[in-house]
Coordinates of C-alpha atoms and ligand atoms in Angstrom, one line a residue:
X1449 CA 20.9 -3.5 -3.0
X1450 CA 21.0 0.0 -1.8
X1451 CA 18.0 0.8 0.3
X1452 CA 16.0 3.8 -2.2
X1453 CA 13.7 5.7 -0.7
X1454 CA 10.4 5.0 -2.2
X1455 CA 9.7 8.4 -3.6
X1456 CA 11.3 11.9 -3.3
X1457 CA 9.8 15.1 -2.7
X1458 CA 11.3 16.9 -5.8
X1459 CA 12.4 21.0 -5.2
X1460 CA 11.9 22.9 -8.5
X1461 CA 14.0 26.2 -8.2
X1462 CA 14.2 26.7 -11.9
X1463 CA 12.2 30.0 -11.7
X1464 CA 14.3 31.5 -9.2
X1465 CA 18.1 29.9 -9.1
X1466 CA 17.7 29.2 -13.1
X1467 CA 16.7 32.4 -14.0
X1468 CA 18.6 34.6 -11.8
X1469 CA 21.7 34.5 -13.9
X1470 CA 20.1 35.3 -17.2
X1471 CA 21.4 38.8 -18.6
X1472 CA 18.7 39.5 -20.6
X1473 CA 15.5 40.5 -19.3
X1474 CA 12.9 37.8 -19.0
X1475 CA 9.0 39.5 -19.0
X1476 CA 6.9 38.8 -15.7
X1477 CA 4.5 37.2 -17.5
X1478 CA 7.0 34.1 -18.8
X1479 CA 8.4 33.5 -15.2
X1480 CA 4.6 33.5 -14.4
X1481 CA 3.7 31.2 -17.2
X1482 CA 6.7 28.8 -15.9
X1483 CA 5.5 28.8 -12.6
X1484 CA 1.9 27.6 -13.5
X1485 CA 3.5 24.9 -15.7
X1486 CA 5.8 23.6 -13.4
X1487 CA 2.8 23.4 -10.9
X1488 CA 0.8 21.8 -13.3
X1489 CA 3.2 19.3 -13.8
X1490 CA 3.2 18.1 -10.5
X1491 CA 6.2 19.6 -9.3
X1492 CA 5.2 20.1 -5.3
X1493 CA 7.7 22.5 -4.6
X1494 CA 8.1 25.6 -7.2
X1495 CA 11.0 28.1 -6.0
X1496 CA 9.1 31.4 -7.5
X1497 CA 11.4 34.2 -7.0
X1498 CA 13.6 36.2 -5.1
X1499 CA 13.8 39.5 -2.5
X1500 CA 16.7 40.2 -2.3
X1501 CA 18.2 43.8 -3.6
X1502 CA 17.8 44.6 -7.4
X1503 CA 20.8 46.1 -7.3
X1504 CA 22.7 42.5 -6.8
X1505 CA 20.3 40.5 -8.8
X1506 CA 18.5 42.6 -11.0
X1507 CA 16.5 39.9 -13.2
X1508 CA 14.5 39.1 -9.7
X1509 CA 13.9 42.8 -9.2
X1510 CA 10.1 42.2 -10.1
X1511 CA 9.8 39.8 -7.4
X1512 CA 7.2 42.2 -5.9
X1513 CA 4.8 42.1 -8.8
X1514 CA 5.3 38.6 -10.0
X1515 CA 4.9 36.9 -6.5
X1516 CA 1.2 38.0 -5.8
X1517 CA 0.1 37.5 -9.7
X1518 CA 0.6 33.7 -9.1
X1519 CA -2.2 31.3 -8.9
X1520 CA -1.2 29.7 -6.7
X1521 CA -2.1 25.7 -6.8
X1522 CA -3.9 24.1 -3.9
X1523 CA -0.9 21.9 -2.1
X1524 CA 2.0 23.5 -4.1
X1525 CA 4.3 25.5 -2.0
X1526 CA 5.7 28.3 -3.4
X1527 CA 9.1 29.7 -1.1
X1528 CA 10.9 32.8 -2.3
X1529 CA 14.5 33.4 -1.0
X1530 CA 15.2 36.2 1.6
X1531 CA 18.7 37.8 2.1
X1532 CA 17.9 39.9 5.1
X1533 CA 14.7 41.6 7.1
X1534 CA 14.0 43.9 4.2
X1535 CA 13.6 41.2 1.9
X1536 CA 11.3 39.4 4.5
X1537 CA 8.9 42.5 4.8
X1538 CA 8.9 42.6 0.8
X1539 CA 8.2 38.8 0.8
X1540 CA 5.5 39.5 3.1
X1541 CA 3.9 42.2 1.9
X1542 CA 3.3 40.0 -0.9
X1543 CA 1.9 37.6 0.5
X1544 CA 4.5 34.4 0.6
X1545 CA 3.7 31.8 2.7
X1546 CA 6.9 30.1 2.5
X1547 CA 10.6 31.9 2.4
X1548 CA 14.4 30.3 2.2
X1549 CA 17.2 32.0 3.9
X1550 CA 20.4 31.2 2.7
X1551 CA 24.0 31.1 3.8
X1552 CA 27.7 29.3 3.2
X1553 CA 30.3 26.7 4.2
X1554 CA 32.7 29.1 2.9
X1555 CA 33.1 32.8 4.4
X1556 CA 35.0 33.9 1.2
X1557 CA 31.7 32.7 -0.9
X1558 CA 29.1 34.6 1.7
X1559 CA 31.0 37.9 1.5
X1560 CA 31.2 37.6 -2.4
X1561 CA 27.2 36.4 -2.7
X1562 CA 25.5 38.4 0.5
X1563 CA 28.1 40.9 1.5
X1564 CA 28.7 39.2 5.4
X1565 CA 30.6 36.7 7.3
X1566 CA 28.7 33.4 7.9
X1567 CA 27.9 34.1 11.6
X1568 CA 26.9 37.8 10.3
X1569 CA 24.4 36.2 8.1
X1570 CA 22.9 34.1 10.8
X1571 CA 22.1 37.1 13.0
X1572 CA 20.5 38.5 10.0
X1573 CA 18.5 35.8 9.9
X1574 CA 17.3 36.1 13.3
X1575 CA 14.7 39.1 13.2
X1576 CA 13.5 36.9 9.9
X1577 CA 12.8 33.8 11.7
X1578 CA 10.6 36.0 14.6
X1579 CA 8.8 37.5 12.1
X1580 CA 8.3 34.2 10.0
X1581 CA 7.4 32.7 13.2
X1582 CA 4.8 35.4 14.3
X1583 CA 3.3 34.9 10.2
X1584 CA 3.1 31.1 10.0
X1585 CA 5.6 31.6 7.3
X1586 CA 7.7 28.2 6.8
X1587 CA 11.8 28.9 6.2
X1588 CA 14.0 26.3 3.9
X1589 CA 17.5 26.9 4.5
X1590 CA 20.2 26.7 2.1
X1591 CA 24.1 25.9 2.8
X1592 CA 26.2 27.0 -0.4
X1593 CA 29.7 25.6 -0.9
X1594 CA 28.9 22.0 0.4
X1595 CA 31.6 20.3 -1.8
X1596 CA 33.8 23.1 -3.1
X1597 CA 34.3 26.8 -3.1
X1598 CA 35.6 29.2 -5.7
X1599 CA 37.5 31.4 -3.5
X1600 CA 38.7 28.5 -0.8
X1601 CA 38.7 25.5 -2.7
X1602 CA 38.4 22.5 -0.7
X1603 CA 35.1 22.8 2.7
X1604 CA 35.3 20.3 5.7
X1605 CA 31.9 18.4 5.7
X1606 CA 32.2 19.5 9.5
X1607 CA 32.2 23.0 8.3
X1608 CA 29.0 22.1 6.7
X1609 CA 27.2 20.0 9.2
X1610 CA 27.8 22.9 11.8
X1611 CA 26.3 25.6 10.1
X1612 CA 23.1 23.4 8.9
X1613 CA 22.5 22.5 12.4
X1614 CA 22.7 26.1 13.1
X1615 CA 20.0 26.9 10.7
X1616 CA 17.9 23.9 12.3
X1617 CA 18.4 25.5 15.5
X1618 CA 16.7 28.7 14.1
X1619 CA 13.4 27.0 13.5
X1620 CA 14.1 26.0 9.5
X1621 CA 12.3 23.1 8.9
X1622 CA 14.6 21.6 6.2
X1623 CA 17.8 22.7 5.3
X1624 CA 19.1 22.1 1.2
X1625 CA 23.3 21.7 0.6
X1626 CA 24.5 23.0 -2.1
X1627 CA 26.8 21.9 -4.6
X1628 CA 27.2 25.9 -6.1
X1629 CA 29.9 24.9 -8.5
X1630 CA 29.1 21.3 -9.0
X1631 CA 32.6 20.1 -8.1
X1632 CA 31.2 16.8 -6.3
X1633 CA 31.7 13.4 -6.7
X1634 CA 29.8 10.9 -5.4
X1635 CA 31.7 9.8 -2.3
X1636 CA 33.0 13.1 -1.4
X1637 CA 29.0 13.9 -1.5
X1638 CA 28.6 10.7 0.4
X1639 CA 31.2 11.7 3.0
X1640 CA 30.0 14.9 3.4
X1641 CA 26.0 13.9 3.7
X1642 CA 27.0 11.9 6.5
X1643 CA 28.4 14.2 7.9
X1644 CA 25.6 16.6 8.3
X1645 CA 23.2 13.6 9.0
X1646 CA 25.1 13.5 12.5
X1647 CA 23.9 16.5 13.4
X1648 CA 20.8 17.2 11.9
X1649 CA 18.4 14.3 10.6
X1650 CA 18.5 12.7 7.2
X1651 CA 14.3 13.5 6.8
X1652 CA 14.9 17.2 6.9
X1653 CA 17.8 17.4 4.8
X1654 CA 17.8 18.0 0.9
X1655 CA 20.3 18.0 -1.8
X1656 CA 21.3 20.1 -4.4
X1657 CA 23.8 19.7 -7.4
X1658 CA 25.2 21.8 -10.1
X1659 CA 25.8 20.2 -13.3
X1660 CA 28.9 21.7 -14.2
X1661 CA 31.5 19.0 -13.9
X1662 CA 28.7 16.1 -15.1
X1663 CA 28.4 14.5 -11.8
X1664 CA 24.9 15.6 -10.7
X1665 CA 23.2 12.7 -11.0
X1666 CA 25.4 10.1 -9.9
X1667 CA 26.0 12.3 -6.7
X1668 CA 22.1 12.2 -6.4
X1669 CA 22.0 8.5 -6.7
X1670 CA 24.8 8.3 -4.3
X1671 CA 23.0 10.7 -1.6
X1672 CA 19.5 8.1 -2.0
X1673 CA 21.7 5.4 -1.4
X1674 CA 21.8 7.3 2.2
X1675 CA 18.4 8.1 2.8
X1676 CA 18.0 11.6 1.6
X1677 CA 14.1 11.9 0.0
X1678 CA 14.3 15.4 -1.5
X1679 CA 15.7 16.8 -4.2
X1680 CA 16.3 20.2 -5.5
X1681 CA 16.4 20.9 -9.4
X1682 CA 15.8 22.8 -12.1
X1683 CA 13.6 22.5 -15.5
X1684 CA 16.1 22.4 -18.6
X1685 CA 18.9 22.8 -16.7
X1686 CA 19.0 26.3 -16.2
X1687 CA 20.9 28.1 -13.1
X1688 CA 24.2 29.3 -12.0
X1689 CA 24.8 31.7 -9.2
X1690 CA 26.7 35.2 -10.6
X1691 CA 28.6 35.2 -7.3
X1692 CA 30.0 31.5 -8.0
X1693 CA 33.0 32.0 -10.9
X1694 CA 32.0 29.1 -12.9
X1695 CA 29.0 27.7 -11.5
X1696 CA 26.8 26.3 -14.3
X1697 CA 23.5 24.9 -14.5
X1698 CA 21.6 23.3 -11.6
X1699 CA 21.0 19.3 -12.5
X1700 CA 17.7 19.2 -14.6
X1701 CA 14.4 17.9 -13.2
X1702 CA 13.6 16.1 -16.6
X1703 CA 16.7 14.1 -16.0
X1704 CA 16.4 13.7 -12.6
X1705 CA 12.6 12.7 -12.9
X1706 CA 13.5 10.1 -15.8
X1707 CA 16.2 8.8 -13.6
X1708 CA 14.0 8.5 -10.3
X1709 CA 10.9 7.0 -12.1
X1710 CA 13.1 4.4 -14.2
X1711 CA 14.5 3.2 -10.5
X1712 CA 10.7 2.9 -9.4
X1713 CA 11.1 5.9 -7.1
X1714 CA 8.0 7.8 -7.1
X1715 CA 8.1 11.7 -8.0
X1716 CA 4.6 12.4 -8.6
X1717 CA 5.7 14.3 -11.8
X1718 CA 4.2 14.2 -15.4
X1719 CA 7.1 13.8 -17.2
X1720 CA 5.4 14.3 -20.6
X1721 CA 4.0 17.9 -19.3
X1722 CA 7.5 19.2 -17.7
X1723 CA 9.6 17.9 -20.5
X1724 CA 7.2 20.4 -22.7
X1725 CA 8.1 23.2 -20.1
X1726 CA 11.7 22.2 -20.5
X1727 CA 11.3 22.6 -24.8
X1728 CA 9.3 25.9 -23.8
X1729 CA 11.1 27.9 -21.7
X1730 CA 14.2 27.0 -23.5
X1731 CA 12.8 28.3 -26.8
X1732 CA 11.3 31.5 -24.5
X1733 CA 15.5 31.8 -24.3
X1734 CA 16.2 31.3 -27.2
X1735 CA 18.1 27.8 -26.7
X1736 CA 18.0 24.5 -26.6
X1737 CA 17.5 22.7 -23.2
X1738 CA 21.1 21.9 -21.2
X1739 CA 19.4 18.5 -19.8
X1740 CA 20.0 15.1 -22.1
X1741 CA 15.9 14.7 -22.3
X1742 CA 14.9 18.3 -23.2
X1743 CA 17.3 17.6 -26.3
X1744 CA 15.1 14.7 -27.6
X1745 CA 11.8 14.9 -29.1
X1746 CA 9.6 13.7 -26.6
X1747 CA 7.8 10.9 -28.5
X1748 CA 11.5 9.5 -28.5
X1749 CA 12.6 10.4 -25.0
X1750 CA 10.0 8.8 -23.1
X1751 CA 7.3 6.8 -24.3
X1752 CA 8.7 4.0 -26.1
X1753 CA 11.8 2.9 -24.2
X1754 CA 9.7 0.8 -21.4
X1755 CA 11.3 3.3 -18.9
X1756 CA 9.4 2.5 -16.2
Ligands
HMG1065 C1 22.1 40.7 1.1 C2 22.4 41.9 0.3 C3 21.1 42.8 0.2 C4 23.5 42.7 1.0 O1 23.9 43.8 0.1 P1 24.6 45.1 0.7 O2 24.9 45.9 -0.5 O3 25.6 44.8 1.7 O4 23.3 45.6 1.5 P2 22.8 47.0 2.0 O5 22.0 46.7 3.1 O6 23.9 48.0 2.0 O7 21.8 47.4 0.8 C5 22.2 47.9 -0.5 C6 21.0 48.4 -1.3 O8 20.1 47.3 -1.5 C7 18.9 47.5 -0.9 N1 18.4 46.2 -0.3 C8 19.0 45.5 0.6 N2 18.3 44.4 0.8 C9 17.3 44.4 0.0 C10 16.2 43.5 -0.3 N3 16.1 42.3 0.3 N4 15.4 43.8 -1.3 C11 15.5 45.0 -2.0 N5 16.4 45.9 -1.7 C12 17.3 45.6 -0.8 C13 19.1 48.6 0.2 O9 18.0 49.3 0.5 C14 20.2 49.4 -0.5 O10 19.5 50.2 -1.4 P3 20.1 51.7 -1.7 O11 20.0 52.4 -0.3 O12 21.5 51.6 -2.2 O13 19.1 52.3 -2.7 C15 22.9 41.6 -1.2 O14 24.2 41.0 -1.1 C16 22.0 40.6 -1.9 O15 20.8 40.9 -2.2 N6 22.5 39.4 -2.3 C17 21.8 38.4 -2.9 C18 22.6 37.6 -3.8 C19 21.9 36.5 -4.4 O16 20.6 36.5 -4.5 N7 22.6 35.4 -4.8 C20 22.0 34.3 -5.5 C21 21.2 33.4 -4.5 S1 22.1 32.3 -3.6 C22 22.3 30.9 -4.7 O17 22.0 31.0 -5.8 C23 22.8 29.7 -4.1 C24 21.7 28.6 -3.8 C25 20.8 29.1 -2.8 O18 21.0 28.4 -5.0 C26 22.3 27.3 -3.4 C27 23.6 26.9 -4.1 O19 23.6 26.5 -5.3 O20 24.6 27.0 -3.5

């Protein structure tokens, strides 16, 4: 038997990674609303929003009045991604006490998503971390491309394990790989998570898959079968990055939740109350969920199947 960790810190970056792609506008007050019901259903992380310029990723542009209009919920962390210094000073100003900076295994995929080279990116970051140092602001990292790039097709897992122990090195505390066009499989994702764990340690390393190919979850099962304990996700299986051709929905935290809890692996999560926010903020959308639960009513999906 595989030695599962006996619960996982779940990320919930539906509010910010599955909302950034819509095209129409969404009002501030339903990415609020989404927010407070993710956080009341137990979700310990909630990804609010981005900083980063309108101009690239103009559903986000009201970063600057959602962020402070949150209440917030005592030990919930709330982390907002930062592209560069100006973003940080917005994401201050507003009163963030946790920020993610993010970069690539791929050069091709950092110049299409943040207009710089990968090592360009990491001096950008530099100033950041000072000043998130100086604030007590916590920085995530995130590491795009992990398993597959648009532009370069196949990434070395070293190519990835040197630029997350880069971002360690910078004072992140955890650092998240990401599967941007969910081309994974489970022992490439294997391969490559050992990888990274050989340079920066298993505890402060997260995952984070891309539904698009169907692999999500059993590349998350394969990761826990390593040790990895946290999870990024994203209610109804909304997502996709507008600088990855063909990236699709992240993997979606009703699924991963049912999955987790059904191996006895605690998430903390009411499943009930988030598959309602999945139903919801699909409808908000106007469509149905993308994850298998969201699709089922939920006195089907859960209660009577002696899940856990
Ligand atoms: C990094 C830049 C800004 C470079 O973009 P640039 O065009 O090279 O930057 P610039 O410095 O020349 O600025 C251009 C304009 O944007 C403004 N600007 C500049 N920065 C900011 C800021 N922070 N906030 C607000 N405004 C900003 C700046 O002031 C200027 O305004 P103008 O003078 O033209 O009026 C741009 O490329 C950018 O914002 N990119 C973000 C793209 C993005 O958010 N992608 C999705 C997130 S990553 C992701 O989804 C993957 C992940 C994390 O989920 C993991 C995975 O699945 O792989």
């Amino acid at each position: 038997m595989a030695n599962y960790p006996q619960s996982v810190k779940l990320v919930e970056v539906g509010p910010r990674d599955g909302l950034q792609n819509e095209a129409e506008p969404i009002p501030t007050a339903t990415k609020r609303e989404l927010i407070h019901r993710l956080a009341g259903a137990g979700l310990p992380v909630v990804e609010a929003t981005s900083f980063v310029s309108p101009k690239w990723i103009p559903q986000l542009g009201d970063a600057a009045e959602l962020f402070p209009s949150i209440e917030r919920k005592a030990g919930v962390h709330y982390p907002v991604l930062v592209p560069n210094m100006k973003g940080m000073e917005r994401a201050v100003e507003a009163g963030v006490e946790e920020v993610a900076v993010f970069t690539a295994a791929s050069e091709s995929f950092n110049k299409k998503n943040i207009n710089a080279s990968i090592a360009e990116s990491l001096e950008r970051f530099e100033p950041v971390m000072a000043l998130a140092q100086e604030k007590g602001i916590r920085v995530r990292g995130y590491v795009s491309c992990v398993l597959g790039c648009p532009y370069e097709g196949h990434i070395k897992p070293q190519a990835v394990a040197e630029v997350s122990e880069k971002l360690m090195e910078m004072g992140c505390y955890e650092v998240s790989l990401g599967d941007t066009i969910g081309s994974g499989t489970p022992l490439k994702a294997q391969t490559m998570l050992a990888a990274v764990a050989q340079r920066v340690a298993m505890d402060r390393l997260a995952i984070h898959f891309h539904d698009t190919r169907g692999q999500a979850l059993a590349n998350i099962q394969a990761c826990l079968e390593l040790g990895v304990a946290t999870v990024d996700a994203s209610v109804a299986g909304l997502g996709g990055c507008p600088y990855a051709d063909g990236a699709s929905g992240n993997v979606a935290t009703e699924d991963v939740v049912f999955m987790l809890e059904g191996m006895g692996i605690n998430t903390g999560v009411d499943l009930e109350k988030l598959h309602a926010t999945a139903v919801w903020i699909s409808q908000e959308l106007g469509r149905e969920p993308a994850s298998k639960l969201g699709r089922i009513p939920v006195e089907k999906a859960i209660a009577p199947l002696g899940w856990k």
